[in-house]
CSV table of C-alpha atoms (C1' of nucleotides) in Angstrom, one decimal:
chain,number,residue,atom,x,y,z
A,1128,MET,CA,-6.9,30.1,8.7
A,1129,GLN,CA,-5.2,31.1,5.4
A,1130,ASP,CA,-1.9,31.4,7.3
A,1131,LEU,CA,-2.0,27.7,7.9
A,1132,LEU,CA,-1.9,27.2,4.1
A,1133,PHE,CA,0.8,29.8,3.4
A,1134,ASP,CA,3.0,28.5,6.2
A,1135,PHE,CA,2.7,25.0,4.7
A,1136,ILE,CA,3.5,26.2,1.2
A,1137,SER,CA,6.5,28.3,2.4
A,1138,LYS,CA,8.3,25.0,3.2
A,1139,TYR,CA,8.5,24.3,-0.5
A,1140,VAL,CA,8.5,27.6,-2.4
A,1141,SER,CA,8.3,31.2,-1.4
A,1142,LEU,CA,5.2,33.1,-2.6
A,1143,THR,CA,4.9,36.8,-3.4
A,1144,ASP,CA,1.9,38.7,-2.2
A,1145,ASP,CA,0.6,38.6,-5.7
A,1146,GLU,CA,0.7,34.9,-5.7
A,1147,LYS,CA,-1.0,34.6,-2.4
A,1148,ASN,CA,-3.7,36.9,-3.5
A,1149,ALA,CA,-4.2,34.8,-6.6
A,1150,ILE,CA,-4.9,31.8,-4.4
A,1151,VAL,CA,-7.2,33.6,-2.1
A,1152,SER,CA,-9.1,35.1,-5.1
A,1153,PHE,CA,-10.1,31.6,-6.1
A,1154,ASP,CA,-12.2,31.5,-2.9
A,1155,VAL,CA,-11.3,27.9,-2.2
A,1156,PHE,CA,-11.8,27.6,1.6
A,1157,ARG,CA,-14.8,25.5,2.5
A,1158,SER,CA,-16.3,24.2,5.8
A,1159,PHE,CA,-18.1,20.9,6.1
A,1160,LYS,CA,-20.0,19.3,8.9
A,1161,LYS,CA,-19.0,16.0,10.3
A,1162,GLY,CA,-20.6,13.2,8.3
A,1163,THR,CA,-20.8,15.2,5.1
A,1164,THR,CA,-20.2,13.1,2.0
A,1165,LEU,CA,-17.8,14.9,-0.4
A,1166,LEU,CA,-17.6,12.3,-3.1
A,1167,LYS,CA,-19.8,9.3,-3.9
A,1168,GLU,CA,-19.1,6.0,-5.7
A,1169,GLY,CA,-20.1,6.4,-9.4
A,1170,GLN,CA,-19.9,10.2,-9.3
A,1171,LYS,CA,-17.6,12.2,-11.4
A,1172,SER,CA,-15.8,15.1,-9.8
A,1173,ASN,CA,-13.0,17.5,-10.4
A,1174,ASP,CA,-12.2,18.4,-6.8
A,1175,GLY,CA,-9.0,17.8,-5.1
A,1176,TYR,CA,-8.8,18.4,-1.3
A,1177,PHE,CA,-6.3,19.9,1.1
A,1178,VAL,CA,-7.2,19.5,4.7
A,1179,LEU,CA,-6.7,22.6,6.8
A,1180,LYS,CA,-8.5,21.3,9.9
A,1181,GLY,CA,-10.4,18.1,10.6
A,1182,CYS,CA,-10.3,14.7,9.0
A,1183,ILE,CA,-11.7,13.1,5.8
A,1184,ARG,CA,-11.9,9.4,5.0
A,1185,VAL,CA,-11.8,7.4,1.8
A,1186,TYR,CA,-13.9,4.2,1.8
A,1187,TYR,CA,-15.2,1.6,-0.6
A,1188,VAL,CA,-18.5,-0.2,-0.2
A,1189,ILE,CA,-17.8,-3.8,-1.1
A,1190,GLY,CA,-20.4,-6.5,-0.6
A,1191,GLY,CA,-22.5,-4.1,1.4
A,1192,ASP,CA,-19.9,-3.1,3.9
A,1193,GLU,CA,-17.5,-0.2,4.2
A,1194,LYS,CA,-13.8,-0.7,3.7
A,1195,THR,CA,-11.8,2.4,4.8
A,1196,THR,CA,-8.5,2.8,3.0
A,1197,ALA,CA,-7.3,6.2,3.9
A,1198,PHE,CA,-7.6,9.1,6.3
A,1199,TYR,CA,-6.4,12.6,5.5
A,1200,THR,CA,-5.8,15.1,8.4
A,1201,GLU,CA,-4.3,18.5,8.9
A,1202,MET,CA,-1.9,19.6,6.1
A,1203,GLU,CA,-2.5,16.5,4.0
A,1204,ALA,CA,-3.7,16.6,0.4
A,1205,VAL,CA,-5.5,14.2,-1.9
A,1206,THR,CA,-6.6,14.3,-5.5
A,1207,PRO,CA,-9.2,11.5,-6.0
A,1208,HIS,CA,-8.4,8.9,-8.6
A,1209,CYS,CA,-11.6,9.9,-10.6
A,1210,VAL,CA,-10.1,13.4,-11.1
A,1211,ILE,CA,-6.9,12.0,-12.6
A,1212,ASN,CA,-8.5,9.5,-14.9
A,1213,LYS,CA,-11.8,11.4,-15.5
A,1214,ALA,CA,-13.9,8.3,-14.8
A,1215,PRO,CA,-16.7,7.7,-12.2
A,1216,SER,CA,-15.3,7.3,-8.7
A,1217,ASP,CA,-14.8,3.8,-7.2
A,1218,TYR,CA,-15.1,5.1,-3.7
A,1219,TYR,CA,-16.6,7.5,-1.2
A,1220,ILE,CA,-15.0,10.4,0.6
A,1221,SER,CA,-16.6,11.8,3.7
A,1222,CYS,CA,-15.9,14.0,6.7
A,1223,VAL,CA,-15.0,12.1,9.9
A,1224,GLU,CA,-15.1,15.5,11.8
A,1225,ASP,CA,-16.2,19.0,11.2
A,1226,THR,CA,-13.6,19.9,8.5
A,1227,ILE,CA,-12.2,22.9,6.7
A,1228,LEU,CA,-10.8,22.1,3.2
A,1229,ILE,CA,-9.2,23.9,0.4
A,1230,LEU,CA,-10.7,22.7,-2.9
A,1231,SER,CA,-8.8,22.6,-6.1
A,1232,ASN,CA,-9.6,21.5,-9.6
A,1233,PRO,CA,-7.7,21.0,-12.9
A,1234,ASP,CA,-9.0,24.2,-14.5
A,1235,MET,CA,-8.0,26.3,-11.6
A,1236,GLU,CA,-4.6,24.6,-11.5
A,1237,ALA,CA,-4.0,25.1,-15.2
A,1238,GLU,CA,-4.7,28.8,-14.8
A,1239,MET,CA,-2.4,29.1,-11.8
A,1240,PHE,CA,0.4,27.1,-13.6
A,1241,ASN,CA,0.1,29.5,-16.5
A,1242,LYS,CA,0.2,32.7,-14.5
A,1243,PHE,CA,2.7,31.4,-11.9
A,1244,PRO,CA,4.9,28.5,-13.0
A,1245,LYS,CA,6.1,28.3,-9.4
A,1246,PHE,CA,2.8,26.6,-8.6
A,1247,GLU,CA,3.6,23.8,-11.0
A,1248,THR,CA,6.9,23.3,-9.2
A,1249,LEU,CA,5.1,23.2,-5.9
A,1250,CYS,CA,2.6,20.6,-7.1
A,1251,ARG,CA,5.4,18.5,-8.7
A,1252,ILE,CA,7.4,18.5,-5.5
A,1253,LEU,CA,4.3,17.7,-3.4
A,1254,ALA,CA,3.3,14.9,-5.7
A,1255,GLU,CA,6.8,13.4,-5.6
A,1256,GLU,CA,7.0,13.7,-1.9
A,1257,ILE,CA,3.6,12.3,-1.2
A,1258,LEU,CA,4.3,9.4,-3.6
A,1259,ALA,CA,7.6,8.6,-1.8
A,1260,LYS,CA,5.8,8.6,1.6
A,1261,GLN,CA,3.0,6.5,0.2
A,1262,GLN,CA,5.5,3.9,-1.1
A,1263,ILE,CA,7.2,3.7,2.3
A,1264,ASN,CA,3.7,3.3,3.9
A,1265,PHE,CA,2.8,0.5,1.5
A,1266,ASP,CA,6.1,-1.2,2.1
A,1267,GLU,CA,5.5,-1.1,5.9
A,1268,PHE,CA,2.1,-2.5,5.4
A,1269,LYS,CA,3.3,-5.4,3.3
A,1270,THR,CA,6.1,-6.3,5.5
A,1271,SER,CA,4.3,-6.3,8.8
A,1272,SER,CA,1.5,-8.2,10.6
A,1273,PRO,CA,-1.8,-6.6,11.6
A,1274,GLU,CA,-0.5,-6.3,15.2
A,1275,GLN,CA,2.7,-4.6,14.1
A,1276,ARG,CA,0.6,-2.3,11.8
A,1277,TYR,CA,-1.5,-1.2,14.8
A,1278,LEU,CA,1.5,-0.6,17.0
A,1279,ASN,CA,3.1,1.3,14.1
A,1280,LEU,CA,0.0,3.4,13.8
A,1281,LEU,CA,0.0,4.2,17.5
A,1282,GLN,CA,3.5,5.5,17.0
A,1283,LYS,CA,3.1,7.5,13.8
A,1284,ARG,CA,-0.5,8.8,14.0
A,1285,PRO,CA,-1.6,8.4,17.6
A,1286,ASP,CA,-4.2,11.1,17.0
A,1287,LEU,CA,-6.0,8.9,14.4
A,1288,VAL,CA,-6.5,6.1,16.9
A,1289,GLN,CA,-8.4,8.6,19.1
A,1290,ARG,CA,-10.4,10.5,16.6
A,1291,VAL,CA,-11.6,7.7,14.3
A,1292,PRO,CA,-14.1,4.9,15.1
A,1293,GLN,CA,-12.5,1.5,15.7
A,1294,HIS,CA,-14.3,-0.3,12.9
A,1295,GLN,CA,-13.0,2.3,10.4
A,1296,LEU,CA,-9.5,1.9,11.8
A,1297,ALA,CA,-9.8,-1.9,11.5
A,1298,SER,CA,-10.3,-1.9,7.7
A,1299,TYR,CA,-7.6,0.8,7.4
A,1300,LEU,CA,-5.4,-1.9,9.1
A,1301,GLY,CA,-6.7,-4.5,6.7
A,1302,ILE,CA,-8.6,-6.5,9.3
A,1303,LYS,CA,-12.1,-6.9,10.8
A,1304,PRO,CA,-13.3,-4.9,13.7
A,1305,GLN,CA,-13.5,-8.0,15.9
A,1306,SER,CA,-9.9,-8.8,15.1
A,1307,LEU,CA,-8.8,-5.3,16.1
A,1308,SER,CA,-10.6,-5.7,19.4
A,1309,ARG,CA,-9.0,-9.0,20.0
A,1310,LEU,CA,-5.6,-7.8,19.0
A,1311,ARG,CA,-5.8,-4.8,21.3
A,1312,GLY,CA,-6.8,-7.1,24.2
A,1313,ARG,CA,-3.7,-9.3,23.3
A,1314,ILE,CA,-1.4,-6.3,23.5
A,1315,LEU,CA,-2.9,-5.2,26.8
A,1316,GLU,CA,-2.3,-8.7,28.2
A,1317,LYS,CA,1.3,-8.6,27.1
A,1318,ASP,CA,1.9,-5.2,28.7
A,1319,LYS,CA,0.5,-6.5,32.0
A,1320,GLY,CA,2.3,-9.9,32.0
B,152,MET,CA,15.6,1.9,-28.0
B,153,GLN,CA,15.2,5.7,-27.6
B,154,ASP,CA,12.0,5.5,-29.5
B,155,LEU,CA,10.5,3.5,-26.7
B,156,LEU,CA,11.1,6.5,-24.4
B,157,PHE,CA,9.8,9.1,-26.8
B,158,ASP,CA,6.7,7.1,-27.7
B,159,PHE,CA,6.0,6.9,-24.0
B,160,ILE,CA,6.5,10.6,-23.4
B,161,SER,CA,4.4,11.5,-26.4
B,162,LYS,CA,1.3,10.2,-24.5
B,163,TYR,CA,1.8,13.1,-22.1
B,164,VAL,CA,3.5,16.1,-23.9
B,165,SER,CA,4.8,16.6,-27.4
B,166,LEU,CA,8.5,17.1,-27.7
B,167,THR,CA,10.4,19.1,-30.3
B,168,ASP,CA,13.6,17.7,-31.8
B,169,ASP,CA,15.5,20.1,-29.6
B,170,GLU,CA,14.0,18.7,-26.5
B,171,LYS,CA,14.6,15.1,-27.6
B,172,ASN,CA,18.2,15.9,-28.3
B,173,ALA,CA,18.6,17.5,-24.9
B,174,ILE,CA,17.5,14.3,-23.3
B,175,VAL,CA,19.8,12.2,-25.5
B,176,SER,CA,22.7,14.5,-24.7
B,177,PHE,CA,22.5,13.6,-21.1
B,178,ASP,CA,23.5,10.1,-22.1
B,179,VAL,CA,21.2,8.4,-19.7
B,180,PHE,CA,20.7,5.0,-21.2
B,181,ARG,CA,22.4,2.2,-19.2
B,182,SER,CA,22.4,-1.6,-19.4
B,183,PHE,CA,22.7,-3.9,-16.4
B,184,LYS,CA,23.2,-7.6,-16.1
B,185,LYS,CA,20.7,-9.7,-14.2
B,186,GLY,CA,21.5,-9.7,-10.5
B,187,THR,CA,23.2,-6.3,-10.5
B,188,THR,CA,22.5,-4.3,-7.4
B,189,LEU,CA,21.6,-0.7,-8.2
B,190,LEU,CA,21.1,0.6,-4.7
B,191,LYS,CA,22.1,-0.8,-1.3
B,192,GLU,CA,20.6,-0.2,2.2
B,193,GLY,CA,22.5,2.6,3.9
B,194,GLN,CA,23.7,4.0,0.6
B,195,LYS,CA,22.9,7.6,-0.5
B,196,SER,CA,22.0,8.0,-4.2
B,197,ASN,CA,20.6,10.6,-6.5
B,198,ASP,CA,19.5,8.2,-9.3
B,199,GLY,CA,15.9,7.7,-10.4
B,200,TYR,CA,15.2,4.9,-12.8
B,201,PHE,CA,12.9,4.4,-15.8
B,202,VAL,CA,12.7,0.9,-17.1
B,203,LEU,CA,13.0,0.6,-20.8
B,204,LYS,CA,13.5,-3.2,-20.8
B,205,GLY,CA,13.7,-5.8,-18.1
B,206,CYS,CA,12.7,-5.8,-14.5
B,207,ILE,CA,14.0,-4.3,-11.3
B,208,ARG,CA,13.0,-5.1,-7.7
B,209,VAL,CA,12.8,-3.2,-4.4
B,210,TYR,CA,13.5,-5.3,-1.3
B,211,TYR,CA,14.2,-4.8,2.4
B,212,VAL,CA,16.4,-7.0,4.5
B,213,ILE,CA,14.5,-7.5,7.7
B,214,GLY,CA,15.7,-9.9,10.4
B,215,GLY,CA,18.1,-11.5,7.9
B,216,ASP,CA,15.6,-12.2,5.1
B,217,GLU,CA,14.5,-10.3,2.0
B,218,LYS,CA,11.1,-8.7,1.8
B,219,THR,CA,10.3,-7.7,-1.7
B,220,THR,CA,7.9,-4.8,-2.0
B,221,ALA,CA,7.9,-3.7,-5.6
B,222,PHE,CA,8.8,-4.7,-9.1
B,223,TYR,CA,9.2,-2.2,-11.9
B,224,THR,CA,9.0,-3.4,-15.5
B,225,GLU,CA,8.8,-1.8,-19.0
B,226,MET,CA,7.7,1.8,-19.0
B,227,GLU,CA,7.6,2.1,-15.2
B,228,ALA,CA,9.5,4.7,-13.3
B,229,VAL,CA,10.7,5.0,-9.7
B,230,THR,CA,12.5,7.6,-7.7
B,231,PRO,CA,13.9,5.9,-4.6
B,232,HIS,CA,12.8,7.4,-1.3
B,233,CYS,CA,16.4,8.2,-0.4
B,234,VAL,CA,16.6,10.6,-3.4
B,235,ILE,CA,13.6,12.5,-2.3
B,236,ASN,CA,14.5,12.9,1.4
B,237,LYS,CA,18.3,12.9,0.9
B,238,ALA,CA,18.9,10.2,3.5
B,239,PRO,CA,20.5,6.8,3.4
B,240,SER,CA,18.4,4.2,1.7
B,241,ASP,CA,16.2,1.8,3.7
B,242,TYR,CA,16.2,-0.7,0.9
B,243,TYR,CA,17.9,-2.4,-1.9
B,244,ILE,CA,17.1,-2.3,-5.6
B,245,SER,CA,18.4,-4.9,-8.0
B,246,CYS,CA,17.9,-6.3,-11.5
B,247,VAL,CA,15.7,-9.3,-11.7
B,248,GLU,CA,16.7,-9.7,-15.4
B,249,ASP,CA,19.1,-8.1,-17.8
B,250,THR,CA,17.8,-4.6,-17.8
B,251,ILE,CA,18.0,-1.3,-19.8
B,252,LEU,CA,17.3,1.8,-17.7
B,253,ILE,CA,17.2,5.5,-18.1
B,254,LEU,CA,18.9,7.2,-15.2
B,255,SER,CA,17.8,10.6,-13.9
B,256,ASN,CA,19.0,12.8,-11.0
B,257,PRO,CA,17.8,16.0,-9.4
B,258,ASP,CA,20.6,18.1,-11.0
B,259,MET,CA,19.8,16.9,-14.4
B,260,GLU,CA,16.1,17.4,-13.8
B,261,ALA,CA,16.7,21.0,-12.6
B,262,GLU,CA,18.6,21.8,-15.7
B,263,MET,CA,15.9,20.3,-17.9
B,264,PHE,CA,13.1,22.1,-16.0
B,265,ASN,CA,15.0,25.3,-16.5
B,266,LYS,CA,15.6,24.9,-20.2
B,267,PHE,CA,12.3,23.3,-21.0
B,268,PRO,CA,9.4,23.9,-18.6
B,269,LYS,CA,7.5,21.3,-20.4
B,270,PHE,CA,9.6,18.7,-18.7
B,271,GLU,CA,8.4,19.8,-15.3
B,272,THR,CA,4.8,19.5,-16.6
B,273,LEU,CA,5.6,16.0,-17.7
B,274,CYS,CA,7.1,15.0,-14.4
B,275,ARG,CA,4.2,16.5,-12.5
B,276,ILE,CA,1.7,14.7,-14.5
B,277,LEU,CA,3.6,11.4,-14.2
B,278,ALA,CA,4.0,11.8,-10.5
B,279,GLU,CA,0.3,12.5,-10.1
B,280,GLU,CA,-0.7,9.6,-12.3
B,281,ILE,CA,1.7,7.2,-10.6
B,282,LEU,CA,0.5,8.4,-7.2
B,283,ALA,CA,-3.2,7.8,-8.2
B,284,LYS,CA,-2.4,4.3,-9.4
B,285,GLN,CA,-0.4,3.5,-6.3
B,286,GLN,CA,-3.3,4.5,-4.1
B,287,ILE,CA,-5.6,2.2,-6.0
B,288,ASN,CA,-3.1,-0.6,-5.7
B,289,PHE,CA,-2.7,0.0,-2.0
B,290,ASP,CA,-6.5,0.1,-1.6
B,291,GLU,CA,-6.8,-3.2,-3.4
B,292,PHE,CA,-4.1,-4.7,-1.2
B,293,LYS,CA,-5.8,-3.6,2.0
B,294,THR,CA,-9.3,-4.8,1.0
B,295,SER,CA,-8.4,-8.3,-0.2
B,296,SER,CA,-7.0,-11.6,1.1
B,297,PRO,CA,-3.7,-13.0,0.0
B,298,GLU,CA,-5.5,-15.4,-2.3
B,299,GLN,CA,-7.5,-12.6,-3.9
B,300,ARG,CA,-4.3,-10.6,-4.3
B,301,TYR,CA,-2.6,-13.4,-6.1
B,302,LEU,CA,-5.6,-13.9,-8.4
B,303,ASN,CA,-5.6,-10.2,-9.0
B,304,LEU,CA,-1.9,-10.2,-9.9
B,305,LEU,CA,-2.5,-13.0,-12.3
B,306,GLN,CA,-5.0,-10.8,-14.1
B,307,LYS,CA,-3.1,-7.5,-13.9
B,308,ARG,CA,0.5,-8.5,-14.3
B,309,PRO,CA,0.5,-12.1,-15.6
B,310,ASP,CA,4.1,-11.6,-16.8
B,311,LEU,CA,5.4,-11.0,-13.3
B,312,VAL,CA,4.2,-14.4,-12.1
B,313,GLN,CA,6.3,-15.9,-14.9
B,314,ARG,CA,9.4,-13.8,-14.8
B,315,VAL,CA,9.9,-13.5,-11.0
B,316,PRO,CA,10.9,-16.2,-8.5
B,317,GLN,CA,8.1,-17.4,-6.3
B,318,HIS,CA,9.6,-16.5,-3.0
B,319,GLN,CA,10.0,-12.9,-4.2
B,320,LEU,CA,6.4,-12.9,-5.4
B,321,ALA,CA,5.3,-14.2,-2.0
B,322,SER,CA,6.6,-11.3,0.0
B,323,TYR,CA,5.3,-8.9,-2.7
B,324,LEU,CA,1.9,-10.5,-1.8
B,325,GLY,CA,2.6,-10.0,1.9
B,326,ILE,CA,2.9,-13.7,2.7
B,327,LYS,CA,5.5,-16.5,3.1
B,328,PRO,CA,6.7,-18.6,0.2
B,329,GLN,CA,5.2,-21.7,1.8
B,330,SER,CA,1.8,-20.0,2.0
B,331,LEU,CA,2.0,-19.0,-1.7
B,332,SER,CA,2.7,-22.6,-2.6
B,333,ARG,CA,-0.2,-23.8,-0.5
B,334,LEU,CA,-2.5,-21.1,-1.8
B,335,ARG,CA,-1.7,-22.0,-5.4
B,336,GLY,CA,-2.5,-25.6,-4.7
B,337,ARG,CA,-5.8,-24.6,-3.2
B,338,ILE,CA,-6.7,-22.6,-6.3
B,339,LEU,CA,-5.8,-25.6,-8.5
B,340,GLU,CA,-8.0,-27.9,-6.4
B,341,LYS,CA,-10.9,-25.4,-6.8
B,342,ASP,CA,-10.5,-25.2,-10.5
B,343,LYS,CA,-10.6,-29.0,-10.8
B,344,GLY,CA,-13.5,-29.6,-8.4
C,115,DT,C1',31.3,-32.3,-13.5
C,116,DG,C1',30.4,-32.7,-8.8
C,117,DA,C1',29.5,-30.3,-4.5
C,118,DA,C1',27.1,-26.6,-2.6
C,119,DT,C1',23.6,-23.5,-2.6
C,120,DA,C1',19.2,-21.8,-3.6
C,121,DC,C1',14.5,-22.8,-4.7
C,122,DG,C1',9.9,-24.8,-4.5
C,123,DT,C1',6.8,-27.9,-2.5
C,124,DT,C1',4.7,-30.6,1.1
C,125,DC,C1',3.6,-31.8,5.9
C,126,DA,C1',2.4,-31.4,10.8
C,127,DC,C1',1.7,-28.2,14.1
C,128,DT,C1',0.9,-23.4,16.0
C,129,DT,C1',-1.0,-19.0,15.9
C,130,DA,C1',-3.9,-15.5,14.4
C,131,DA,C1',-7.5,-13.7,11.5
C,132,DG,C1',-12.5,-14.5,9.6
C,133,DT,C1',-17.2,-15.6,10.8
C,134,DT,C1',-21.4,-15.7,13.3
C,135,DA,C1',-23.8,-14.5,17.1
C,136,DA,C1',-24.9,-12.2,21.3
C,137,DG,C1',-24.9,-8.6,24.4
C,138,DA,C1',-23.1,-4.1,26.5
C,139,DA,C1',-22.0,0.6,25.7
C,140,DA,C1',-22.2,4.8,23.3
C,141,DT,C1',-24.4,7.8,20.2
C,142,DG,C1',-27.9,10.0,17.6
C,143,DC,C1',-32.4,11.6,17.0
C,144,DT,C1',-37.2,13.1,18.1
D,1374,DA,C1',-35.5,11.7,28.4
D,1375,DG,C1',-36.2,7.6,25.9
D,1376,DC,C1',-35.9,4.8,21.9
D,1377,DA,C1',-33.4,3.2,18.0
D,1378,DT,C1',-29.2,2.7,15.9
D,1379,DT,C1',-24.5,2.2,15.7
D,1380,DT,C1',-20.4,0.8,17.7
D,1381,DC,C1',-17.5,-2.1,20.5
D,1382,DT,C1',-16.4,-6.2,22.8
D,1383,DT,C1',-16.5,-11.1,23.9
D,1384,DA,C1',-16.9,-15.9,22.8
D,1385,DA,C1',-16.9,-20.3,20.2
D,1386,DC,C1',-15.8,-22.1,16.0
D,1387,DT,C1',-13.7,-22.2,11.2
D,1388,DT,C1',-10.3,-21.1,8.0
D,1389,DA,C1',-5.9,-19.7,6.6
D,1390,DA,C1',-1.3,-18.0,7.3
D,1391,DG,C1',3.1,-18.6,10.1
D,1392,DT,C1',6.7,-21.9,11.5
D,1393,DG,C1',10.1,-25.5,11.3
D,1394,DA,C1',11.6,-29.3,9.0
D,1395,DA,C1',12.2,-32.5,5.3
D,1396,DC,C1',12.9,-33.5,0.6
D,1397,DG,C1',13.5,-33.3,-4.4
D,1398,DT,C1',14.9,-30.3,-8.0
D,1399,DA,C1',17.1,-26.6,-10.2
D,1400,DT,C1',21.3,-23.4,-10.4
D,1401,DT,C1',25.7,-22.0,-9.6
D,1402,DC,C1',30.3,-22.1,-9.7
D,1403,DA,C1',34.8,-23.9,-8.5
DNA sequence: TGAATACGTTCACTTAAGTTAAGAAATGCT
DNA sequence: AGCATTTCTTAACTTAAGTGAACGTATTCA
């Protein structure tokens, strides 16, 4: 399991055994059952997440219903907004599947940055890379219709469409579940005709 | 002008005079006339931008027309995707107004990170903070209607609505200029009634 | 300064998403 | 296994965005 992490990191910086051991010594690997809530609205937390296996989901509760805005799957990382700005969370995070995560928090990061500056480089590069990807994602979202967004998702993250409930996918696409159903029907019709 | 930069940085890390001089020595302050194109589709570039004064705009040309996806104004920074992934740019960046920018590039950053590790900390914190803001932004976009997005923009960046042409604002809101016109009329009606 | 271009608004019409409701299918739980 | 709940789909109707066109008003620039 740890190898998954170190293989991932090796794409960005090379770690000595010392550095690897330092990570392991923090004992950050955690397993969660499907449905587990990791973060609640109103809650303060210091935990960042890196998904080793499984899928977690960010959602808001607005006017009584859930609005899903993000899914994180294997080798994706997220530091919740509430960790950055030290305020109560605006949203929930829960496990879509049985999930294995690596937890991080600012104290642990500070200690690591101090001992091994290389880790700060890693985090900077990761943040910059994720930010750039996020921007492209947002751009695509803005410049396309719900139908295009769905087709795009089928291309880019076909696994998501399988492993995630439709109604959660719908709000991820910025539409209602009924519209997603209809839209899928429309696409099937086109493929036939 | 430089003070604007150093005041901004001082919110994150404190710089010595040596460090300030190092920045200045890179001679990174640049002025551009309204309408100047900073980056073109297909072009490779290494420049990141920090807006000291003015406004720059990111847009795609899709099927012959412009889709504006971002505006950066005073004290906002952007590193184009093409700089991160070293590929030709998918989009254009141009100046909405006469603009003063600070240019950065990976070589210069590497040198600074080397001499003053504090700069890497600054960049990491900035990237993390911008990423968190961007995520909230994206979440708001996904969970609201074009009308709500416009009202939200009026609240959060009222200046933008003034300084930017309507048709550019429209695609920024994910809709057509005609729809923005109509939508604004609708809001005015409501306010009256 | 005058012609050309770009910009914003309005309108009529089309298309697609939101809403409400109902029912079928899948899932979870005891 | 059987009941309850959640999830997905369908349908009819409403609302809003997309489209194409027209028109008046800046802006640009030769």
